[in-house]
mmCIF file of C-alpha atoms and ligand atoms in Angstrom:
data_model
loop_
_atom_site.group_PDB
_atom_site.id
_atom_site.type_symbol
_atom_site.label_atom_id
_atom_site.label_comp_id
_atom_site.label_asym_id
_atom_site.label_seq_id
_atom_site.Cartn_x
_atom_site.Cartn_y
_atom_site.Cartn_z
ATOM 1 C CA MET K 488 4.934 -4.961 5.422
ATOM 2 C CA GLU K 489 6.847 -4.315 8.261
ATOM 3 C CA GLU K 490 4.789 -2.095 10.850
ATOM 4 C CA MET K 491 7.206 0.804 10.577
ATOM 5 C CA GLU K 492 6.004 0.918 6.664
ATOM 6 C CA THR K 493 2.565 0.009 7.819
ATOM 7 C CA PHE K 494 2.748 3.217 9.707
ATOM 8 C CA ILE K 495 4.752 5.453 7.621
ATOM 9 C CA ALA K 496 1.306 4.007 4.802
ATOM 10 C CA GLY K 497 -0.990 5.203 6.859
ATOM 11 C CA MET K 498 0.082 8.532 8.224
ATOM 12 C CA PRO K 499 -2.256 11.765 7.736
ATOM 13 C CA LYS K 500 1.002 13.521 5.073
ATOM 14 C CA ALA K 501 1.259 17.254 3.243
ATOM 15 C CA GLU K 502 3.480 17.417 0.409
ATOM 16 C CA LEU K 503 5.172 20.739 0.196
ATOM 17 C CA HIS K 504 6.864 20.342 -3.043
ATOM 18 C CA VAL K 505 5.419 18.639 -5.803
ATOM 19 C CA HIS K 506 6.196 19.854 -9.854
ATOM 20 C CA VAL K 507 2.550 19.025 -11.529
ATOM 21 C CA GLU K 508 4.556 18.632 -14.385
ATOM 22 C CA GLY K 509 6.768 16.616 -12.681
ATOM 23 C CA THR K 510 4.024 13.423 -12.288
ATOM 24 C CA LEU K 511 3.096 12.701 -15.394
ATOM 25 C CA GLU K 512 3.632 9.300 -15.866
ATOM 26 C CA PRO K 513 4.678 7.454 -18.682
ATOM 27 C CA GLU K 514 0.925 5.664 -19.100
ATOM 28 C CA LEU K 515 -0.901 8.868 -19.180
ATOM 29 C CA LYS K 516 1.742 10.519 -21.487
ATOM 30 C CA PHE K 517 0.509 8.178 -24.187
ATOM 31 C CA ASP K 518 -2.998 8.532 -23.655
ATOM 32 C CA LEU K 519 -2.628 12.415 -24.037
ATOM 33 C CA ALA K 520 -0.195 11.759 -26.821
ATOM 34 C CA LYS K 521 -3.245 9.655 -28.780
ATOM 35 C CA ARG K 522 -5.872 12.289 -28.087
ATOM 36 C CA ASN K 523 -3.756 15.134 -28.955
ATOM 37 C CA GLN K 524 -2.539 13.186 -32.089
ATOM 38 C CA LEU K 525 1.447 13.055 -31.078
ATOM 39 C CA ASP K 526 3.406 10.571 -32.295
ATOM 40 C CA LEU K 527 6.239 10.043 -29.592
ATOM 41 C CA PRO K 528 9.335 7.999 -30.140
ATOM 42 C CA TYR K 529 8.754 4.562 -27.780
ATOM 43 C CA LYS K 530 6.540 1.514 -28.425
ATOM 44 C CA SER K 531 4.965 0.965 -24.903
ATOM 45 C CA ALA K 532 5.213 3.129 -21.325
ATOM 46 C CA ASP K 533 7.510 0.507 -20.301
ATOM 47 C CA GLU K 534 10.024 1.359 -23.500
ATOM 48 C CA MET K 535 9.603 5.029 -21.878
ATOM 49 C CA ARG K 536 10.561 4.349 -18.372
ATOM 50 C CA GLN K 537 13.445 2.411 -19.490
ATOM 51 C CA ALA K 538 14.765 5.662 -21.660
ATOM 52 C CA TYR K 539 14.588 7.657 -18.697
ATOM 53 C CA ASP K 540 18.722 8.172 -18.180
ATOM 54 C CA PHE K 541 20.031 10.808 -16.105
ATOM 55 C CA ASP K 542 22.705 11.690 -13.378
ATOM 56 C CA ASP K 543 22.385 15.201 -12.488
ATOM 57 C CA LEU K 544 19.668 18.292 -13.060
ATOM 58 C CA PRO K 545 20.247 19.147 -16.700
ATOM 59 C CA SER K 546 20.028 15.729 -18.216
ATOM 60 C CA PHE K 547 17.228 15.017 -16.364
ATOM 61 C CA LEU K 548 15.566 18.546 -16.954
ATOM 62 C CA LYS K 549 15.393 18.288 -20.313
ATOM 63 C CA ILE K 550 13.559 15.193 -20.496
ATOM 64 C CA TYR K 551 10.861 16.569 -17.811
ATOM 65 C CA TYR K 552 10.169 20.161 -20.847
ATOM 66 C CA GLU K 553 10.056 17.224 -23.494
ATOM 67 C CA GLY K 554 8.012 14.515 -21.664
ATOM 68 C CA MET K 555 5.061 17.930 -21.694
ATOM 69 C CA SER K 556 5.067 18.396 -25.144
ATOM 70 C CA VAL K 557 1.762 16.403 -24.683
ATOM 71 C CA LEU K 558 -0.094 18.627 -22.167
ATOM 72 C CA LEU K 559 -1.674 20.608 -24.689
ATOM 73 C CA THR K 560 -5.105 21.318 -23.857
ATOM 74 C CA GLU K 561 -7.125 22.502 -20.640
ATOM 75 C CA GLN K 562 -8.350 18.902 -20.292
ATOM 76 C CA ASP K 563 -4.372 17.936 -20.072
ATOM 77 C CA PHE K 564 -4.178 20.052 -17.438
ATOM 78 C CA TYR K 565 -6.860 19.081 -15.859
ATOM 79 C CA ASP K 566 -6.312 14.963 -15.890
ATOM 80 C CA LEU K 567 -2.832 15.374 -15.437
ATOM 81 C CA THR K 568 -3.597 17.274 -11.837
ATOM 82 C CA TYR K 569 -6.155 14.642 -11.496
ATOM 83 C CA ALA K 570 -4.606 11.763 -11.303
ATOM 84 C CA TYR K 571 -2.055 13.394 -8.994
ATOM 85 C CA LEU K 572 -4.105 13.993 -6.411
ATOM 86 C CA LYS K 573 -6.171 10.904 -6.389
ATOM 87 C CA LYS K 574 -2.875 9.026 -6.012
ATOM 88 C CA VAL K 575 -2.173 10.102 -3.265
ATOM 89 C CA HIS K 576 -4.869 10.829 -1.349
ATOM 90 C CA GLY K 577 -4.447 6.618 -1.476
ATOM 91 C CA GLN K 578 -1.509 7.729 0.545
ATOM 92 C CA ASN K 579 -3.315 9.348 3.272
ATOM 93 C CA VAL K 580 -2.472 13.088 1.767
ATOM 94 C CA LEU K 581 -4.164 15.542 3.099
ATOM 95 C CA TYR K 582 -3.126 18.650 2.343
ATOM 96 C CA ALA K 583 -0.693 19.619 -0.772
ATOM 97 C CA GLU K 584 1.322 22.338 -2.593
ATOM 98 C CA MET K 585 1.899 21.788 -5.673
ATOM 99 C CA PHE K 586 4.086 23.976 -8.545
ATOM 100 C CA PHE K 587 3.817 24.547 -12.064
ATOM 101 C CA ASP K 588 5.388 26.038 -14.994
ATOM 102 C CA PRO K 589 3.550 28.423 -16.272
ATOM 103 C CA GLN K 590 6.354 29.845 -18.790
ATOM 104 C CA ALA K 591 7.383 26.580 -19.677
ATOM 105 C CA HIS K 592 3.872 26.239 -21.763
ATOM 106 C CA THR K 593 3.242 29.449 -22.965
ATOM 107 C CA VAL K 594 6.861 28.605 -25.138
ATOM 108 C CA ARG K 595 5.092 26.476 -26.757
ATOM 109 C CA GLY K 596 1.583 28.037 -27.532
ATOM 110 C CA VAL K 597 -0.281 26.871 -24.884
ATOM 111 C CA SER K 598 -2.244 29.974 -22.810
ATOM 112 C CA PHE K 599 -1.153 30.691 -19.405
ATOM 113 C CA GLU K 600 -5.109 30.528 -18.986
ATOM 114 C CA THR K 601 -5.600 27.115 -20.661
ATOM 115 C CA VAL K 602 -2.509 25.689 -18.107
ATOM 116 C CA ILE K 603 -4.425 27.548 -14.595
ATOM 117 C CA ASN K 604 -7.670 26.997 -15.300
ATOM 118 C CA GLY K 605 -7.308 23.193 -16.027
ATOM 119 C CA ILE K 606 -5.211 22.649 -12.913
ATOM 120 C CA HIS K 607 -7.706 24.632 -10.961
ATOM 121 C CA ARG K 608 -10.636 23.013 -12.361
ATOM 122 C CA ALA K 609 -9.150 19.317 -10.935
ATOM 123 C CA GLN K 610 -8.323 20.948 -7.561
ATOM 124 C CA LEU K 611 -11.833 21.508 -6.922
ATOM 125 C CA ASP K 612 -13.249 18.423 -8.179
ATOM 126 C CA ALA K 613 -9.955 16.077 -6.316
ATOM 127 C CA ARG K 614 -11.825 18.538 -3.207
ATOM 128 C CA ASP K 615 -15.203 17.288 -3.700
ATOM 129 C CA ALA K 616 -14.300 13.763 -4.776
ATOM 130 C CA PHE K 617 -11.319 13.363 -2.210
ATOM 131 C CA GLY K 618 -11.186 15.715 0.484
ATOM 132 C CA ILE K 619 -7.863 17.009 -0.524
ATOM 133 C CA LYS K 620 -6.700 20.657 -0.400
ATOM 134 C CA THR K 621 -4.378 22.169 -2.351
ATOM 135 C CA GLN K 622 -2.810 25.550 -3.690
ATOM 136 C CA LEU K 623 -0.610 25.978 -6.884
ATOM 137 C CA ILE K 624 2.691 27.657 -6.371
ATOM 138 C CA MET K 625 3.803 29.268 -9.662
ATOM 139 C CA CYS K 626 7.440 28.202 -10.219
ATOM 140 C CA PHE K 627 9.685 30.839 -12.735
ATOM 141 C CA LEU K 628 12.037 28.886 -14.895
ATOM 142 C CA ARG K 629 15.639 29.974 -13.736
ATOM 143 C CA ASP K 630 17.522 28.861 -16.728
ATOM 144 C CA MET K 631 14.739 31.847 -18.934
ATOM 145 C CA THR K 632 15.366 36.043 -18.617
ATOM 146 C CA ALA K 633 14.259 37.967 -15.207
ATOM 147 C CA GLU K 634 12.476 39.647 -17.757
ATOM 148 C CA SER K 635 10.432 36.527 -18.919
ATOM 149 C CA ALA K 636 9.376 36.089 -15.205
ATOM 150 C CA MET K 637 8.163 39.162 -14.777
ATOM 151 C CA GLU K 638 5.799 38.551 -17.672
ATOM 152 C CA ALA K 639 4.071 35.512 -16.030
ATOM 153 C CA LEU K 640 3.804 37.301 -12.611
ATOM 154 C CA VAL K 641 1.852 39.837 -14.689
ATOM 155 C CA GLN K 642 -0.015 37.696 -16.769
ATOM 156 C CA SER K 643 -0.487 35.969 -13.260
ATOM 157 C CA LEU K 644 -2.049 38.231 -11.859
ATOM 158 C CA ALA K 645 -5.678 37.350 -12.658
ATOM 159 C CA TYR K 646 -5.455 34.425 -11.012
ATOM 160 C CA LYS K 647 -4.351 35.822 -7.789
ATOM 161 C CA ASP K 648 -6.404 34.031 -5.685
ATOM 162 C CA TRP K 649 -5.399 30.879 -6.848
ATOM 163 C CA ILE K 650 -1.521 30.786 -6.409
ATOM 164 C CA VAL K 651 -0.219 31.192 -2.923
ATOM 165 C CA GLY K 652 2.647 31.870 -3.582
ATOM 166 C CA VAL K 653 5.749 31.451 -6.108
ATOM 167 C CA GLY K 654 8.865 29.749 -6.707
ATOM 168 C CA LEU K 655 11.962 29.283 -8.237
ATOM 169 C CA ASP K 656 13.182 26.064 -10.461
ATOM 170 C CA SER K 657 14.977 24.429 -13.557
ATOM 171 C CA ASP K 658 18.633 24.952 -14.033
ATOM 172 C CA GLU K 659 20.269 26.773 -11.408
ATOM 173 C CA ALA K 660 23.843 26.858 -12.974
ATOM 174 C CA GLY K 661 24.451 30.734 -13.339
ATOM 175 C CA ASN K 662 21.526 31.401 -12.442
ATOM 176 C CA PRO K 663 21.546 32.439 -8.759
ATOM 177 C CA PRO K 664 18.990 34.069 -6.460
ATOM 178 C CA LEU K 665 19.654 37.889 -7.398
ATOM 179 C CA LYS K 666 19.064 37.430 -11.005
ATOM 180 C CA PHE K 667 15.204 37.533 -9.826
ATOM 181 C CA LYS K 668 15.524 39.806 -7.252
ATOM 182 C CA GLU K 669 13.001 42.804 -8.665
ATOM 183 C CA VAL K 670 10.865 39.921 -9.810
ATOM 184 C CA PHE K 671 10.623 38.483 -6.344
ATOM 185 C CA GLU K 672 10.322 41.451 -4.252
ATOM 186 C CA ALA K 673 7.135 42.652 -7.574
ATOM 187 C CA ALA K 674 5.655 39.229 -6.649
ATOM 188 C CA ARG K 675 5.988 39.803 -2.926
ATOM 189 C CA GLU K 676 4.394 43.299 -3.424
ATOM 190 C CA HIS K 677 1.127 41.313 -5.031
ATOM 191 C CA GLY K 678 0.447 39.730 -2.107
ATOM 192 C CA TYR K 679 2.350 36.414 -2.942
ATOM 193 C CA LEU K 680 3.888 34.017 -0.349
ATOM 194 C CA LEU K 681 8.103 33.309 -1.224
ATOM 195 C CA THR K 682 10.458 30.345 -1.838
ATOM 196 C CA MET K 683 12.892 29.013 -4.587
ATOM 197 C CA HIS K 684 14.704 26.057 -5.161
ATOM 198 C CA CYS K 685 18.710 25.805 -3.385
ATOM 199 C CA ASP K 686 18.939 22.610 -5.768
ATOM 200 C CA VAL K 687 21.520 19.867 -4.092
ATOM 201 C CA ASP K 688 25.376 20.234 -4.849
ATOM 202 C CA GLN K 689 25.304 22.991 -6.758
ATOM 203 C CA LYS K 690 28.413 25.171 -7.567
ATOM 204 C CA GLY K 691 27.622 28.059 -5.146
ATOM 205 C CA SER K 692 25.461 25.761 -3.427
ATOM 206 C CA VAL K 693 25.900 28.020 0.254
ATOM 207 C CA ALA K 694 26.132 31.466 -1.153
ATOM 208 C CA ASN K 695 23.035 30.765 -3.483
ATOM 209 C CA ILE K 696 20.841 29.955 0.031
ATOM 210 C CA TRP K 697 22.645 33.261 1.503
ATOM 211 C CA GLN K 698 21.246 35.203 -1.610
ATOM 212 C CA THR K 699 18.089 33.829 -0.254
ATOM 213 C CA LEU K 700 17.739 34.609 2.827
ATOM 214 C CA ASN K 701 19.304 37.924 2.719
ATOM 215 C CA ASP K 702 18.238 39.497 -0.775
ATOM 216 C CA ILE K 703 15.169 38.123 -1.230
ATOM 217 C CA LYS K 704 13.829 37.065 1.762
ATOM 218 C CA THR K 705 11.719 33.914 0.515
ATOM 219 C CA ASP K 706 9.281 32.283 3.751
ATOM 220 C CA ARG K 707 10.717 28.969 2.346
ATOM 221 C CA ILE K 708 13.019 27.025 0.896
ATOM 222 C CA ASP K 709 13.342 24.331 -1.291
ATOM 223 C CA HIS K 710 15.486 21.846 -0.662
ATOM 224 C CA GLY K 711 18.899 22.935 0.618
ATOM 225 C CA VAL K 712 20.712 19.891 1.854
ATOM 226 C CA ASN K 713 23.582 22.442 1.765
ATOM 227 C CA ALA K 714 22.632 24.780 4.371
ATOM 228 C CA LEU K 715 24.813 21.979 6.058
ATOM 229 C CA GLU K 716 27.877 23.092 5.761
ATOM 230 C CA ASP K 717 27.488 25.896 7.357
ATOM 231 C CA GLN K 718 26.436 26.518 10.886
ATOM 232 C CA VAL K 719 25.729 29.642 10.546
ATOM 233 C CA LEU K 720 23.288 29.520 7.920
ATOM 234 C CA CYS K 721 21.911 27.432 9.706
ATOM 235 C CA ASP K 722 21.381 29.180 13.035
ATOM 236 C CA GLU K 723 19.819 31.932 10.785
ATOM 237 C CA ILE K 724 17.299 29.355 9.241
ATOM 238 C CA ILE K 725 15.934 28.139 12.456
ATOM 239 C CA LYS K 726 15.838 32.120 13.803
ATOM 240 C CA ARG K 727 13.424 32.379 10.823
ATOM 241 C CA ASN K 728 11.571 29.623 11.337
ATOM 242 C CA LEU K 729 12.224 28.454 7.914
ATOM 243 C CA THR K 730 10.883 24.988 6.502
ATOM 244 C CA LEU K 731 12.936 22.646 4.017
ATOM 245 C CA THR K 732 11.389 21.170 1.451
ATOM 246 C CA VAL K 733 14.163 17.673 1.124
ATOM 247 C CA CYS K 734 13.242 15.630 -1.660
ATOM 248 C CA PRO K 735 15.346 12.086 -1.096
ATOM 249 C CA ILE K 736 14.128 10.093 -4.033
ATOM 250 C CA SER K 737 14.595 12.792 -6.392
ATOM 251 C CA ASN K 738 17.978 13.699 -4.902
ATOM 252 C CA GLY K 739 19.241 10.564 -5.433
ATOM 253 C CA TYR K 740 18.535 10.771 -9.153
ATOM 254 C CA VAL K 741 20.279 13.850 -9.614
ATOM 255 C CA THR K 742 23.282 13.395 -7.160
ATOM 256 C CA PRO K 743 25.251 10.317 -6.309
ATOM 257 C CA SER K 744 23.444 10.126 -3.119
ATOM 258 C CA LYS K 745 19.281 10.174 -0.887
ATOM 259 C CA LYS K 746 20.268 12.951 1.738
ATOM 260 C CA THR K 747 18.577 10.789 3.987
ATOM 261 C CA ALA K 748 22.072 11.767 6.799
ATOM 262 C CA GLU K 749 21.644 15.139 5.514
ATOM 263 C CA ILE K 750 17.476 14.771 6.737
ATOM 264 C CA LYS K 751 18.701 13.107 10.338
ATOM 265 C CA ALA K 752 21.413 15.560 10.626
ATOM 266 C CA MET K 753 19.367 18.563 9.751
ATOM 267 C CA LEU K 754 16.444 17.397 12.620
ATOM 268 C CA THR K 755 19.264 16.384 14.968
ATOM 269 C CA ARG K 756 19.734 20.311 14.698
ATOM 270 C CA GLY K 757 16.569 21.243 14.952
ATOM 271 C CA MET K 758 16.235 22.536 11.804
ATOM 272 C CA LYS K 759 12.485 22.011 10.479
ATOM 273 C CA VAL K 760 12.809 19.924 7.203
ATOM 274 C CA THR K 761 10.362 18.088 5.343
ATOM 275 C CA VAL K 762 10.411 14.975 2.710
ATOM 276 C CA ASN K 763 8.328 15.833 -0.687
ATOM 277 C CA SER K 764 8.590 13.626 -3.823
ATOM 278 C CA ASP K 765 9.333 16.784 -6.385
ATOM 279 C CA ASP K 766 8.872 15.006 -9.687
ATOM 280 C CA PRO K 767 7.657 11.438 -9.018
ATOM 281 C CA ALA K 768 6.415 10.164 -12.193
ATOM 282 C CA TYR K 769 9.952 10.849 -13.091
ATOM 283 C CA PHE K 770 11.896 9.849 -9.766
ATOM 284 C CA PRO K 771 10.360 6.959 -8.948
ATOM 285 C CA GLY K 772 8.405 7.515 -5.619
ATOM 286 C CA TYR K 773 5.283 9.398 -4.159
ATOM 287 C CA MET K 774 5.205 10.921 -0.287
ATOM 288 C CA THR K 775 4.868 7.303 1.167
ATOM 289 C CA GLU K 776 8.164 5.573 -0.697
ATOM 290 C CA ASN K 777 10.071 9.170 -0.085
ATOM 291 C CA LEU K 778 9.346 8.814 3.925
ATOM 292 C CA ILE K 779 9.946 4.728 4.054
ATOM 293 C CA ALA K 780 13.304 5.152 1.920
ATOM 294 C CA THR K 781 14.037 8.247 4.219
ATOM 295 C CA GLN K 782 13.474 6.117 7.543
ATOM 296 C CA GLN K 783 14.926 3.296 6.496
ATOM 297 C CA GLU K 784 18.358 4.647 5.070
ATOM 298 C CA ALA K 785 18.648 6.652 8.251
ATOM 299 C CA ASN K 786 17.362 4.060 10.572
ATOM 300 C CA LEU K 787 14.476 7.081 12.101
ATOM 301 C CA THR K 788 12.654 6.374 15.117
ATOM 302 C CA LYS K 789 8.899 6.464 14.811
ATOM 303 C CA ASP K 790 9.082 10.064 16.590
ATOM 304 C CA GLN K 791 11.567 11.502 13.872
ATOM 305 C CA VAL K 792 9.471 10.325 10.430
ATOM 306 C CA VAL K 793 6.115 12.220 12.770
ATOM 307 C CA GLN K 794 8.352 15.172 13.139
ATOM 308 C CA LEU K 795 8.541 14.988 9.655
ATOM 309 C CA VAL K 796 5.398 14.921 8.825
ATOM 310 C CA LYS K 797 4.529 17.671 11.623
ATOM 311 C CA ASN K 798 6.917 19.733 10.177
ATOM 312 C CA ALA K 799 5.269 19.906 6.378
ATOM 313 C CA PHE K 800 1.855 20.834 8.525
ATOM 314 C CA ASP K 801 3.327 23.594 10.463
ATOM 315 C CA GLY K 802 5.072 24.971 7.267
ATOM 316 C CA SER K 803 2.351 24.351 5.135
ATOM 317 C CA TRP K 804 0.917 28.439 3.483
ATOM 318 C CA GLN K 805 -2.508 27.512 5.469
ATOM 319 C CA GLN K 806 -4.189 29.144 7.899
ATOM 320 C CA ALA K 807 -3.721 28.116 11.845
ATOM 321 C CA GLU K 808 -7.093 26.763 11.950
ATOM 322 C CA GLU K 809 -6.027 24.502 9.383
ATOM 323 C CA ILE K 810 -3.001 23.519 10.152
ATOM 324 C CA GLU K 811 -3.839 22.792 13.895
ATOM 325 C CA ALA K 812 -6.888 20.732 12.031
ATOM 326 C CA MET K 813 -4.331 18.200 10.651
ATOM 327 C CA THR K 814 -1.591 18.135 13.242
ATOM 328 C CA SER K 815 -4.762 16.861 15.239
ATOM 329 C CA LYS K 816 -5.066 14.263 13.132
ATOM 330 C CA LEU K 817 -2.046 13.126 13.181
ATOM 331 C CA SER K 818 -1.688 13.422 16.674
ATOM 332 C CA ALA K 819 -4.962 11.003 16.554
ATOM 333 C CA TYR K 820 -2.846 8.798 14.496
ATOM 334 C CA VAL K 821 0.059 8.182 15.832
ATOM 335 C CA ALA K 822 -1.809 7.799 19.770
ATOM 336 C CA GLN K 823 -3.879 5.153 18.199
HETATM 337 N N1 LIG W 137 11.468 21.837 -12.346
HETATM 338 C C1 LIG W 137 10.977 20.333 -12.361
HETATM 339 N N2 LIG W 137 12.041 19.453 -11.014
HETATM 340 C C2 LIG W 137 13.094 21.077 -10.490
HETATM 341 C C3 LIG W 137 14.225 20.124 -9.496
HETATM 342 N N3 LIG W 137 14.555 19.090 -8.945
HETATM 343 N N4 LIG W 137 14.718 21.022 -9.658
HETATM 344 C C4 LIG W 137 14.661 22.474 -10.427
HETATM 345 N N5 LIG W 137 14.171 22.495 -11.014
HETATM 346 C C5 LIG W 137 12.956 21.423 -11.794
HETATM 347 ZN ZN1 LIG W 138 11.850 20.796 -7.135
#
């Protein structure tokens, strides 16, 4: 490995944008299908991987939701989460904030309780086994109704201590932030932090980012690359100290570009941009691969790579002392 790649691989890291269901690797999908006595329309994990054929958000989401059919029991959600945490512990991820999509499971007859109990138990066991710290963010599916999102919010309240915030994902087309204004207001009142996908190159991307700021008043922005098209919007994002969770390898699958020049531009402009993996089982690349791809394509300096990781610790939804402790580990690593 080149020196820079070795440096990136060894860095203590944080991940702020990963969908736990998007970490379901084909091999585990096969194991779970077998355990649940389900037939998959592929002969092997490799054949399944080759059938992953998407070039935009809707075509990806179709395959992503189909893949979830094997997740039925609490143990399935445990195994899914534990496998991801074990994998990224191996990449020196100290901290991960994971999205989960409860509505994608409750519509299939899998209870909220089953989903969250499995994920939570894996979080505890991974903390014990690897020291990795994690928090959960519940996402509403924006292509479902606001009423359905409100139902998910109500279901979540019994588990409020296990969930740090709420987000919004799935298909953005025709589903602007304003559709969920009341749901997000209610979530805020219940003490949740707020974030929201502002997916890349959507029709009305810039207007949707403005809504996210002015109508929803989120604490963070997921993706948000198109903000660069509006300098006033960039200034406002900086003024509000909003972190952006960008996912380059993912972007390269759903748009024509990994948007690494945009990541560099955001860094240069002083925006708190971070690099993340999104759905690493579908857009192949976990944290290390995403950082390496960004560094190589945009020709980032070591300082810029360090800044990306620092931004992630800084923008994480942890206590100040935790952020300081993790940032110190990063500084010690860089100094050595
Ligand atoms: N759900 C899972 N991955 C997503 C993505 N990249 N964008 C929107 N919704 C998602
Ligand atoms: Zn995402």
